[in-house]
Coordinates of C-alpha atoms in Angstrom, one line a residue:
Chain U
M25 CA 112.6 33.7 205.0
K26 CA 109.2 34.7 204.1
L27 CA 106.4 32.4 203.9
L28 CA 102.8 32.9 202.6
V29 CA 99.6 30.8 203.1
C30 CA 96.5 31.6 201.2
I31 CA 93.2 30.5 202.8
K32 CA 89.5 30.6 201.7
Q33 CA 86.5 30.8 203.9
V34 CA 83.8 28.2 202.8
P35 CA 80.3 27.4 204.1
D36 CA 79.8 24.3 206.1
L37 CA 79.4 21.7 203.3
E38 CA 76.6 19.8 205.4
S39 CA 74.4 22.8 204.8
R40 CA 71.4 22.9 202.3
F41 CA 72.5 25.2 199.3
K42 CA 70.1 27.4 197.6
P43 CA 70.8 29.5 194.5
D44 CA 71.3 33.3 195.0
A45 CA 69.1 36.0 193.3
A46 CA 71.4 35.9 190.1
G47 CA 71.1 32.0 190.2
T48 CA 74.8 31.7 189.6
W49 CA 76.2 30.9 193.2
Y50 CA 74.7 29.9 196.5
N51 CA 72.7 32.3 198.7
E52 CA 74.7 32.9 201.8
A53 CA 71.9 33.5 204.1
D54 CA 71.5 30.9 206.8
L55 CA 75.0 29.4 206.0
A56 CA 77.7 29.1 208.6
F57 CA 81.2 29.7 207.3
R58 CA 84.7 28.3 208.3
M59 CA 88.0 27.9 207.0
N60 CA 88.4 25.6 203.8
E61 CA 89.5 22.2 205.2
Y62 CA 92.4 21.9 202.7
D63 CA 93.7 25.2 203.8
E64 CA 93.8 24.0 207.5
Y65 CA 96.5 21.4 206.3
A66 CA 98.3 24.4 204.4
V67 CA 98.3 26.6 207.4
E68 CA 99.5 23.8 209.7
Q69 CA 102.3 22.9 207.4
A70 CA 103.4 26.6 207.0
V71 CA 103.2 27.0 210.9
Q72 CA 105.3 23.9 211.5
L73 CA 107.9 25.3 208.9
R74 CA 107.8 28.7 210.7
E75 CA 108.4 26.9 214.0
K76 CA 111.3 24.9 212.7
L77 CA 112.9 27.9 211.1
G78 CA 112.5 30.1 214.3
E79 CA 113.6 33.7 214.5
G80 CA 113.9 35.6 211.4
T81 CA 111.1 33.9 209.5
E82 CA 107.9 35.6 208.9
L83 CA 104.6 33.9 208.0
T84 CA 101.8 35.7 206.4
V85 CA 98.3 34.5 206.0
L86 CA 96.1 36.0 203.2
S87 CA 92.5 35.6 202.4
I88 CA 90.2 37.3 199.8
G89 CA 86.6 38.0 200.5
P90 CA 84.1 40.1 202.5
D91 CA 84.6 41.0 206.2
R92 CA 83.4 37.6 207.2
V93 CA 86.8 36.0 206.3
V94 CA 88.5 37.9 209.0
E95 CA 87.3 35.0 211.2
A96 CA 89.2 32.3 209.3
I97 CA 92.2 34.8 209.3
K98 CA 92.0 35.0 213.1
K99 CA 91.9 31.3 213.3
S100 CA 95.2 31.1 211.3
L101 CA 96.8 33.8 213.5
A102 CA 95.8 31.8 216.5
M103 CA 97.3 28.7 214.8
G104 CA 100.6 30.5 214.5
C105 CA 100.8 33.0 211.5
D106 CA 102.6 36.1 212.2
N107 CA 100.5 38.7 210.3
A108 CA 97.7 38.8 207.8
A109 CA 96.6 40.4 204.7
H110 CA 92.8 40.8 204.2
I111 CA 92.1 41.5 200.6
Q112 CA 88.7 43.0 200.9
D113 CA 86.4 42.0 198.2
P114 CA 82.5 41.6 198.8
A115 CA 82.2 40.2 195.2
A116 CA 85.1 37.6 195.5
S117 CA 82.6 34.7 194.8
G118 CA 81.6 36.1 191.6
K119 CA 85.4 36.0 190.4
D120 CA 86.8 33.2 188.5
P121 CA 90.0 31.2 189.5
W122 CA 92.1 33.2 187.1
Q123 CA 91.1 36.6 188.7
I124 CA 91.7 35.2 192.2
A125 CA 95.1 33.9 191.3
S126 CA 95.8 37.2 189.6
I127 CA 95.0 39.1 192.8
I128 CA 97.1 37.0 194.9
A129 CA 100.1 37.2 192.5
A130 CA 99.7 41.0 192.4
Y131 CA 99.9 41.0 196.1
A132 CA 102.9 38.7 196.4
K133 CA 105.0 39.8 193.4
D134 CA 107.2 42.3 195.3
K135 CA 107.2 40.8 198.6
G136 CA 109.9 38.4 198.2
F137 CA 108.1 35.3 199.5
D138 CA 110.2 32.0 199.5
I139 CA 107.4 29.6 199.9
V140 CA 103.6 29.9 199.3
F141 CA 101.3 27.3 200.7
T142 CA 97.7 26.7 199.4
G143 CA 95.1 24.1 199.8
M144 CA 94.7 21.9 196.7
Q145 CA 91.2 23.2 196.1
S146 CA 88.4 24.7 197.7
Q147 CA 85.5 22.7 199.0
D148 CA 82.8 24.8 197.7
R149 CA 84.3 25.6 194.0
G150 CA 86.6 22.7 193.8
S151 CA 88.5 24.1 190.6
A152 CA 92.0 23.1 192.0
Q153 CA 93.4 26.0 189.8
V154 CA 94.3 29.0 192.1
G155 CA 97.5 27.6 193.7
V156 CA 99.2 26.4 190.4
T157 CA 98.1 29.7 188.6
V158 CA 99.7 31.7 191.2
A159 CA 102.8 29.9 190.9
E160 CA 102.7 30.3 187.0
L161 CA 102.2 34.2 187.5
L162 CA 105.0 34.5 189.9
G163 CA 107.4 32.0 188.0
F164 CA 107.6 29.6 191.2
A165 CA 108.4 26.1 191.1
C166 CA 105.2 24.4 192.0
T167 CA 103.9 20.8 193.0
T168 CA 100.4 19.9 194.0
T169 CA 98.4 17.4 196.0
I170 CA 101.1 17.0 198.7
V171 CA 100.8 14.5 201.6
G172 CA 104.4 15.0 202.8
F173 CA 106.6 18.1 203.2
D174 CA 110.1 18.5 204.3
Y175 CA 112.2 21.8 203.8
D176 CA 116.0 21.9 204.1
N177 CA 118.4 24.8 202.8
G178 CA 116.5 26.0 199.9
T179 CA 115.1 22.8 198.8
I180 CA 111.5 21.3 199.5
T181 CA 111.1 17.4 199.4
A182 CA 107.3 16.7 198.9
K183 CA 105.4 13.7 198.5
R184 CA 102.4 13.8 195.9
E185 CA 99.5 11.7 196.4
L186 CA 98.5 9.9 193.2
E187 CA 95.8 7.5 192.2
G188 CA 95.6 4.1 193.8
G189 CA 97.5 5.0 197.0
I190 CA 100.9 5.5 195.0
K191 CA 102.9 8.5 196.1
G192 CA 105.4 10.4 193.9
I193 CA 108.3 12.2 195.6
V194 CA 109.7 15.4 194.1
K195 CA 112.4 17.9 195.1
L196 CA 111.9 21.7 194.1
K197 CA 114.0 24.7 195.0
T198 CA 112.5 27.8 196.3
P199 CA 110.9 30.1 195.6
A200 CA 108.2 27.5 195.2
L201 CA 104.5 27.0 195.8
V202 CA 102.8 23.7 197.1
T203 CA 99.1 22.8 197.3
C204 CA 98.2 20.7 200.2
Q205 CA 96.0 17.7 200.4
L206 CA 94.0 16.4 203.2
G207 CA 95.9 14.2 205.5
L208 CA 99.2 16.1 205.0
N209 CA 99.4 16.7 208.9
I210 CA 97.1 17.0 211.8
P211 CA 96.0 20.6 212.0
R212 CA 96.1 22.0 215.5
Y213 CA 93.4 23.5 217.4
P214 CA 94.2 27.0 218.5
T215 CA 94.7 27.2 222.4
L216 CA 93.1 29.9 224.4
P217 CA 96.4 31.7 225.1
N218 CA 97.1 31.6 221.5
I219 CA 93.8 33.0 220.4
M220 CA 94.5 35.9 222.8
K221 CA 97.8 36.4 221.5
A222 CA 96.5 36.5 217.8
K223 CA 94.4 39.4 218.9
K224 CA 97.5 41.6 218.8
K225 CA 98.6 40.5 215.4
E226 CA 98.3 42.9 212.6
I227 CA 95.7 42.4 209.8
T228 CA 96.5 44.7 206.9
V229 CA 93.3 45.5 204.9
I230 CA 93.8 46.1 201.2
P231 CA 90.8 46.9 198.9
V232 CA 90.5 44.5 196.0
A233 CA 90.5 47.4 193.5
E234 CA 94.2 48.1 194.4
L235 CA 95.3 44.5 193.2
L236 CA 92.7 43.4 190.6
A237 CA 93.8 44.1 187.0
T238 CA 92.3 41.1 185.0
E239 CA 88.9 40.3 183.6
A240 CA 87.3 36.9 184.1
L241 CA 88.0 34.2 181.6
A242 CA 85.2 31.9 182.5
A243 CA 81.6 32.8 183.8
T244 CA 79.2 30.6 185.8
T245 CA 75.8 30.8 184.1
S246 CA 73.8 28.8 186.4
F247 CA 74.0 27.1 189.9
H248 CA 71.5 24.4 190.4
P249 CA 71.0 20.9 192.2
P250 CA 71.9 17.8 190.2
A251 CA 69.1 16.3 188.2
K252 CA 67.6 13.6 190.5
K253 CA 68.3 10.2 188.8
G254 CA 65.5 8.5 190.9
G255 CA 65.6 4.7 191.5
G256 CA 66.8 4.9 195.1
I257 CA 64.3 4.7 197.9
V258 CA 64.5 7.4 200.7
L259 CA 63.3 6.4 204.2
E260 CA 62.5 8.5 207.0
G261 CA 60.8 8.3 210.3
D262 CA 61.0 6.3 213.6
V263 CA 64.3 4.4 213.9
G264 CA 62.6 1.1 215.0
E265 CA 60.3 1.2 212.0
L266 CA 63.3 2.1 209.7
V267 CA 65.3 -1.0 210.9
D268 CA 62.5 -3.2 210.1
K269 CA 61.9 -1.8 206.6
V270 CA 65.6 -2.1 205.9
I271 CA 65.8 -5.5 206.9
A272 CA 62.8 -6.5 204.7
I273 CA 64.5 -4.8 201.7
L274 CA 67.8 -6.5 202.3
K275 CA 66.2 -9.9 202.5
D276 CA 64.3 -9.1 199.4
K277 CA 66.8 -7.4 197.3
T278 CA 70.1 -9.0 198.4
A279 CA 71.4 -12.6 198.9
V280 CA 73.4 -11.6 202.0
L281 CA 70.4 -11.6 204.5
R282 CA 68.4 -14.7 205.1
Chain C
M21 CA 85.4 21.6 166.5
K22 CA 89.1 20.1 167.5
T23 CA 90.2 18.9 170.7
L24 CA 93.8 18.1 171.7
L25 CA 93.7 15.4 174.3
I26 CA 96.4 14.8 177.0
G27 CA 96.9 11.3 177.6
E28 CA 98.2 9.6 180.8
Y29 CA 101.3 7.4 181.4
R30 CA 102.6 6.1 184.8
E31 CA 105.4 3.7 185.8
G32 CA 106.0 2.6 182.1
K33 CA 102.3 2.1 181.2
L34 CA 99.6 3.8 179.2
L35 CA 96.8 4.6 181.6
D36 CA 93.4 3.1 180.8
S37 CA 91.8 6.4 181.8
T38 CA 93.3 7.9 178.7
Y39 CA 90.3 6.4 176.8
E40 CA 87.9 8.5 178.7
L41 CA 89.2 11.4 176.8
F42 CA 88.0 9.8 173.6
G43 CA 84.8 9.2 175.1
F44 CA 84.4 12.9 175.9
A45 CA 85.6 13.8 172.4
S46 CA 83.0 11.5 170.8
Q47 CA 80.1 13.3 172.8
L48 CA 81.3 16.6 171.4
N49 CA 81.6 15.2 168.0
A50 CA 85.1 16.7 167.9
D51 CA 88.0 16.0 165.8
T52 CA 91.0 14.7 167.9
A53 CA 94.7 14.8 168.2
M54 CA 96.5 13.5 171.2
L55 CA 99.6 14.4 173.0
L56 CA 101.2 11.8 175.2
V57 CA 104.5 11.8 177.2
G58 CA 104.8 8.0 177.0
S59 CA 106.5 5.3 175.0
E60 CA 106.5 3.9 171.5
A61 CA 105.9 0.6 172.9
Q62 CA 102.5 1.7 174.7
L63 CA 100.6 3.6 172.0
P64 CA 97.0 4.2 172.3
A65 CA 94.5 2.1 170.1
Y66 CA 93.6 5.2 168.1
G67 CA 94.0 6.0 164.3
G68 CA 94.6 9.8 164.5
A69 CA 97.4 12.2 165.1
L70 CA 99.7 11.5 168.1
Y71 CA 102.3 13.9 169.4
L72 CA 104.6 11.6 171.4
A73 CA 107.6 12.6 173.6
D74 CA 109.6 9.9 175.4
A75 CA 108.8 9.7 179.0
A76 CA 112.2 7.9 179.7
S77 CA 114.0 11.0 178.7
C78 CA 111.3 13.7 179.7
G79 CA 110.3 12.1 183.0
E80 CA 106.8 10.9 183.8
Y81 CA 106.1 13.9 186.0
N82 CA 107.9 16.9 185.0
P83 CA 105.2 19.7 184.6
D84 CA 107.6 22.4 183.4
L85 CA 108.8 20.1 180.4
H86 CA 105.4 18.7 179.7
K87 CA 104.0 22.2 179.5
Q88 CA 106.4 23.1 176.9
L89 CA 105.6 20.0 174.8
I90 CA 101.9 20.7 175.1
L91 CA 102.1 24.4 174.0
E92 CA 104.1 23.1 171.0
A93 CA 101.3 20.7 170.0
V94 CA 98.6 23.6 170.7
Q95 CA 100.5 25.8 168.2
K96 CA 100.5 23.1 165.6
E97 CA 96.9 21.9 166.2
S98 CA 95.0 25.3 167.2
P99 CA 92.5 23.1 169.1
D100 CA 89.3 24.7 170.5
Y101 CA 89.7 22.6 173.7
I102 CA 92.8 21.2 175.4
V103 CA 91.5 18.3 177.5
F104 CA 93.0 16.6 180.4
L105 CA 91.6 14.0 182.9
H106 CA 90.9 15.6 186.3
S107 CA 93.8 13.7 188.0
S108 CA 97.0 14.1 189.8
Y109 CA 98.7 14.5 186.5
G110 CA 95.7 16.8 184.8
W111 CA 95.0 19.2 187.8
D112 CA 98.7 19.9 188.1
L113 CA 99.3 20.6 184.5
A114 CA 96.0 22.1 183.1
P115 CA 96.3 25.4 185.0
R116 CA 99.9 25.9 183.9
I117 CA 98.7 25.6 180.2
A118 CA 95.6 28.1 180.8
A119 CA 98.0 30.5 182.5
S120 CA 100.6 30.4 179.7
L121 CA 98.0 30.8 177.0
N122 CA 95.7 33.4 179.1
I123 CA 92.7 31.2 178.4
A124 CA 89.9 29.8 180.6
Q125 CA 90.1 26.6 182.5
I126 CA 87.0 24.7 183.4
S127 CA 87.6 22.0 186.0
E128 CA 86.0 18.6 186.5
V129 CA 83.7 18.6 183.7
I130 CA 80.9 16.0 184.1
A131 CA 78.9 16.9 181.0
A132 CA 78.8 19.2 178.1
T133 CA 75.6 21.3 177.8
D134 CA 74.2 23.8 175.2
G135 CA 75.4 26.7 177.2
G136 CA 78.8 25.5 178.3
F137 CA 80.0 22.7 180.5
E138 CA 78.5 21.3 183.7
V139 CA 80.6 20.9 186.8
G140 CA 80.2 19.7 190.3
C141 CA 80.5 22.1 193.3
C142 CA 79.9 22.2 197.1
N143 CA 81.0 18.7 197.6
A144 CA 79.2 17.4 194.7
K145 CA 75.9 18.5 196.1
M146 CA 75.3 21.1 193.6
R147 CA 76.3 21.9 190.0
R148 CA 77.4 24.8 188.0
T149 CA 77.3 25.5 184.2
V150 CA 80.4 27.3 183.2
K151 CA 81.1 29.0 180.1
A152 CA 84.5 30.2 178.7
S153 CA 84.8 33.6 177.5
S154 CA 88.2 32.8 175.6
A155 CA 88.0 31.3 172.2
T156 CA 90.0 28.2 173.3
A157 CA 89.6 26.6 176.7
V158 CA 91.4 24.1 178.9
L159 CA 89.1 21.4 180.3
T160 CA 89.7 18.7 182.8
I161 CA 87.1 15.9 183.0
Q162 CA 85.8 14.0 185.9
A163 CA 87.3 10.5 186.2
G164 CA 84.5 8.1 185.3
A165 CA 82.1 10.8 184.0
F166 CA 82.7 9.8 180.4
P167 CA 82.7 6.3 178.9
A168 CA 86.1 5.0 178.0
V169 CA 86.1 4.5 174.2
Q170 CA 88.8 2.8 172.2
P171 CA 88.6 4.3 168.8
G172 CA 91.0 1.5 167.3
G173 CA 93.8 1.7 165.0
S174 CA 97.2 2.9 165.3
P175 CA 98.3 6.5 165.5
T176 CA 100.2 8.6 163.3
V177 CA 103.1 9.5 165.4
Q178 CA 105.0 12.9 165.4
N179 CA 107.7 12.8 167.7
L180 CA 108.3 16.0 169.7
A181 CA 111.9 17.1 170.2
V182 CA 112.8 17.2 174.0
V183 CA 114.3 20.0 175.7
I184 CA 115.8 19.0 179.0
G185 CA 115.0 20.9 182.0
G186 CA 112.4 21.8 184.5
A187 CA 112.2 23.2 188.0
L188 CA 111.4 19.9 189.6
E189 CA 113.5 16.9 190.3
F190 CA 111.4 13.7 190.3
V191 CA 112.9 11.4 192.8
G192 CA 110.6 8.2 192.4
Y193 CA 107.5 6.5 193.1
E194 CA 106.5 5.1 196.7
P195 CA 104.3 2.0 196.4
A196 CA 100.9 2.0 197.8
E197 CA 100.9 0.8 201.5
K198 CA 100.6 -2.9 202.0
K199 CA 96.9 -4.1 202.6
D200 CA 96.1 -6.1 205.6
V201 CA 92.7 -6.2 204.5
D202 CA 91.7 -7.1 200.9
L203 CA 88.3 -5.3 200.5
A204 CA 88.2 -6.1 196.8
K205 CA 87.2 -9.7 197.8
A206 CA 84.6 -8.7 200.5
E207 CA 81.0 -9.5 199.7
I208 CA 79.9 -7.3 202.5
I209 CA 81.5 -4.0 203.4
V210 CA 80.1 -1.7 206.1
S211 CA 82.0 1.7 206.0
A212 CA 82.3 4.5 208.3
G213 CA 82.3 8.1 207.4
R214 CA 82.9 11.5 209.2
G215 CA 79.2 11.3 210.2
V216 CA 80.0 8.6 212.8
G217 CA 81.3 11.6 214.9
K218 CA 84.2 10.3 216.7
K219 CA 86.8 7.6 216.9
D220 CA 85.1 5.5 219.6
N221 CA 82.0 5.2 217.6
I222 CA 84.0 3.2 215.0
T223 CA 83.4 0.0 217.2
V224 CA 79.6 0.5 216.5
I225 CA 80.3 0.3 212.6
Q226 CA 82.5 -2.6 213.2
A227 CA 79.8 -4.5 215.2
L228 CA 77.5 -4.1 212.3
A229 CA 80.2 -5.4 209.8
T230 CA 80.8 -8.4 212.1
A231 CA 77.1 -9.2 212.5
L232 CA 76.6 -9.1 208.7
G233 CA 79.9 -11.2 208.2
G234 CA 81.5 -8.4 206.2
E235 CA 84.5 -6.2 206.4
L236 CA 85.0 -2.8 207.8
G237 CA 85.6 0.0 205.2
A238 CA 86.2 3.8 205.5
S239 CA 86.0 7.1 203.7
R240 CA 89.0 9.4 203.6
P241 CA 88.3 11.8 206.4
V242 CA 88.0 8.9 208.9
V243 CA 91.4 7.6 207.7
D244 CA 93.1 11.1 207.8
A245 CA 91.8 11.5 211.4
E246 CA 93.4 8.1 212.2
W247 CA 90.3 6.5 213.4
V248 CA 90.7 3.7 211.0
S249 CA 94.0 2.5 209.3
H250 CA 94.4 3.3 205.5
S251 CA 94.1 -0.3 204.6
H252 CA 90.3 0.2 205.1
Q253 CA 90.0 3.1 202.8
V254 CA 87.6 3.0 200.0
G255 CA 87.9 5.4 197.0
T256 CA 90.3 6.8 194.5
T257 CA 93.3 6.7 196.6
G258 CA 92.3 3.6 198.6
Q259 CA 90.7 0.6 197.3
T260 CA 88.1 0.0 194.5
V261 CA 85.5 -2.4 195.8
S262 CA 82.2 -4.1 194.3
P263 CA 80.8 -6.0 196.9
K264 CA 77.1 -7.6 197.0
L265 CA 76.2 -5.2 199.8
Y266 CA 77.9 -1.9 200.7
V267 CA 76.6 0.0 203.7
A268 CA 77.8 3.7 203.9
C269 CA 77.4 4.9 207.5
G270 CA 77.7 8.7 207.7
I271 CA 79.4 9.0 204.3
S272 CA 78.5 12.1 202.3
G273 CA 79.6 10.7 199.2
A274 CA 82.6 12.8 197.8
I275 CA 83.4 11.9 194.2
Q276 CA 86.5 10.1 195.1
H277 CA 84.6 7.8 197.4
L278 CA 81.9 7.2 195.1
A279 CA 84.4 6.3 192.4
G280 CA 85.7 3.5 194.6
M281 CA 82.2 1.8 195.5
K282 CA 79.6 2.8 193.0
K283 CA 79.8 -0.7 191.4
S284 CA 78.6 -2.4 194.5
D285 CA 75.5 -4.6 193.8
F286 CA 73.4 -3.0 196.6
I287 CA 74.2 0.2 198.4
L288 CA 72.5 1.1 201.7
A289 CA 73.3 4.5 203.0
I290 CA 72.7 5.9 206.4
N291 CA 72.9 9.7 206.6
K292 CA 71.1 12.5 208.5
D293 CA 71.4 14.7 205.4
K294 CA 68.7 13.9 202.9
D295 CA 70.7 15.8 200.2
A296 CA 74.0 14.1 200.7
P297 CA 75.4 13.1 197.4
I298 CA 75.5 9.4 198.5
G299 CA 71.8 9.5 197.9
E300 CA 72.3 9.7 194.3
I301 CA 73.9 6.3 194.0
A302 CA 72.3 4.5 197.1
D303 CA 69.6 2.1 196.4
V304 CA 68.1 2.8 199.9
L305 CA 69.0 6.0 201.7
V306 CA 68.0 6.0 205.5
V307 CA 67.7 9.5 206.7
A308 CA 68.7 9.0 210.3
D309 CA 71.4 9.5 213.0
V310 CA 74.0 6.8 212.3
M311 CA 74.7 6.3 216.0
Q312 CA 70.8 5.5 216.6
F313 CA 70.0 3.6 213.5
V314 CA 73.2 1.4 213.2
P315 CA 73.1 -0.2 216.7
A316 CA 69.3 -0.8 216.3
L317 CA 70.0 -2.5 212.8
T318 CA 73.0 -4.5 214.4
A319 CA 70.8 -5.7 217.2
K320 CA 68.2 -7.1 214.8
V321 CA 70.6 -8.6 212.4
A322 CA 72.4 -10.6 215.1
R323 CA 69.2 -11.8 216.6

């Protein structure tokens, strides 16, 4: 069997974001990048399936972006992916979800993948489109937001997370694509021996121009902070003084402290 | 301008969130048609055109089939926008429609602006304005971003013929886990987020909850990491709460969490990140390390 997991590298979301020169995305200076959290669950699920199926199964990890994304690729290899495709694109952040999905589909279409795993969305862009669009382009069965996964003999049984804590259980036949929700599993930390082993695994570099054949369908015209609504009080300073201020406010504004 | 709104129906019921689609359409001053895979017995209170397919024969979750039904309605209506809720139903289906029609999709719209649509990004800390270059576009709107509007009246129903099929087999629903804590009744909730750092630190948050006479709540990452059980989770996939006092400790304020607690009477947030989105709705944001501030507050409250 052939498995593919698609990952994205995103900035640490605790960072402060400033617009870039064009004003349409964030300025990357001073940002630390790491694997998109949803994708860690996708990688873990793919690796678990790879381990269950054993010999004869090949798991490829794919990422699109500038050279910095190799770091996230290496982490996936250390978690247990067999090999990698780095689709080299310094301008990936300017592409819309349709183009990103088209690139992945162009890469995957003649490779005979049985199951493709993606995160349900990226933490920075958050469009939740790429996975489903890849499935449409490849003609794969697809389900989203999974918090449970099982595979047996060509059939995936997935548990989808719905609103209010309800789950929906679906079965789909491979070839299929699933998008992974937080909490699907507990992503492993790469061990030192596995990090060493990963250094020998092959990373195929493909310039994006070889795969990109679509124009963007949507354009970002502005990237900016939300308008401040005001009203809320922001308190900073010495912890002891903050506590006194907060207690005074709670006594004044709520009925819960006397 | 014309919108085709895609209503939602689950476990035999029209979902109230469907009315937020009308709220969105009325902000655009757009004409509306709606498509619903639902039931004759659960029609929306709306006097316009309704394309209806029977969920009992189509399945409530059968995206390949629902896609075909929506494409049929799109052909009849030629809408400018095909509008879904950004929900487990909408985000699953919307990209299938956009890909089939080769048109733009703009996800999780929070406002319509002159130049396009405003969407959140970077964990709700930032915004983007996005413009479609295709004449028609698929939109998903953020839950709660637009008011629920009941236009009133009864729809003119056009039944859609159902072609059986689809790549998925829907097995059934699994009910939400039983709650050992009913947070909906709590007057005070002190919630722990990822910012508390590690599992051992939950006791510090619990201590403040106890000192205030409240219950312990939690955000999703803390539950996923198994620091706190799911029955304490506040948010879209947990419990929706409206206590007199909500204390958010180290919670950045993901949309899904905010949706579950923004109706609280008074919100106190403690976060070391001054720009955390929780600050948008907090009455008081204390910019401090949770593990320094919370024990100090507990000590003063308990005295």
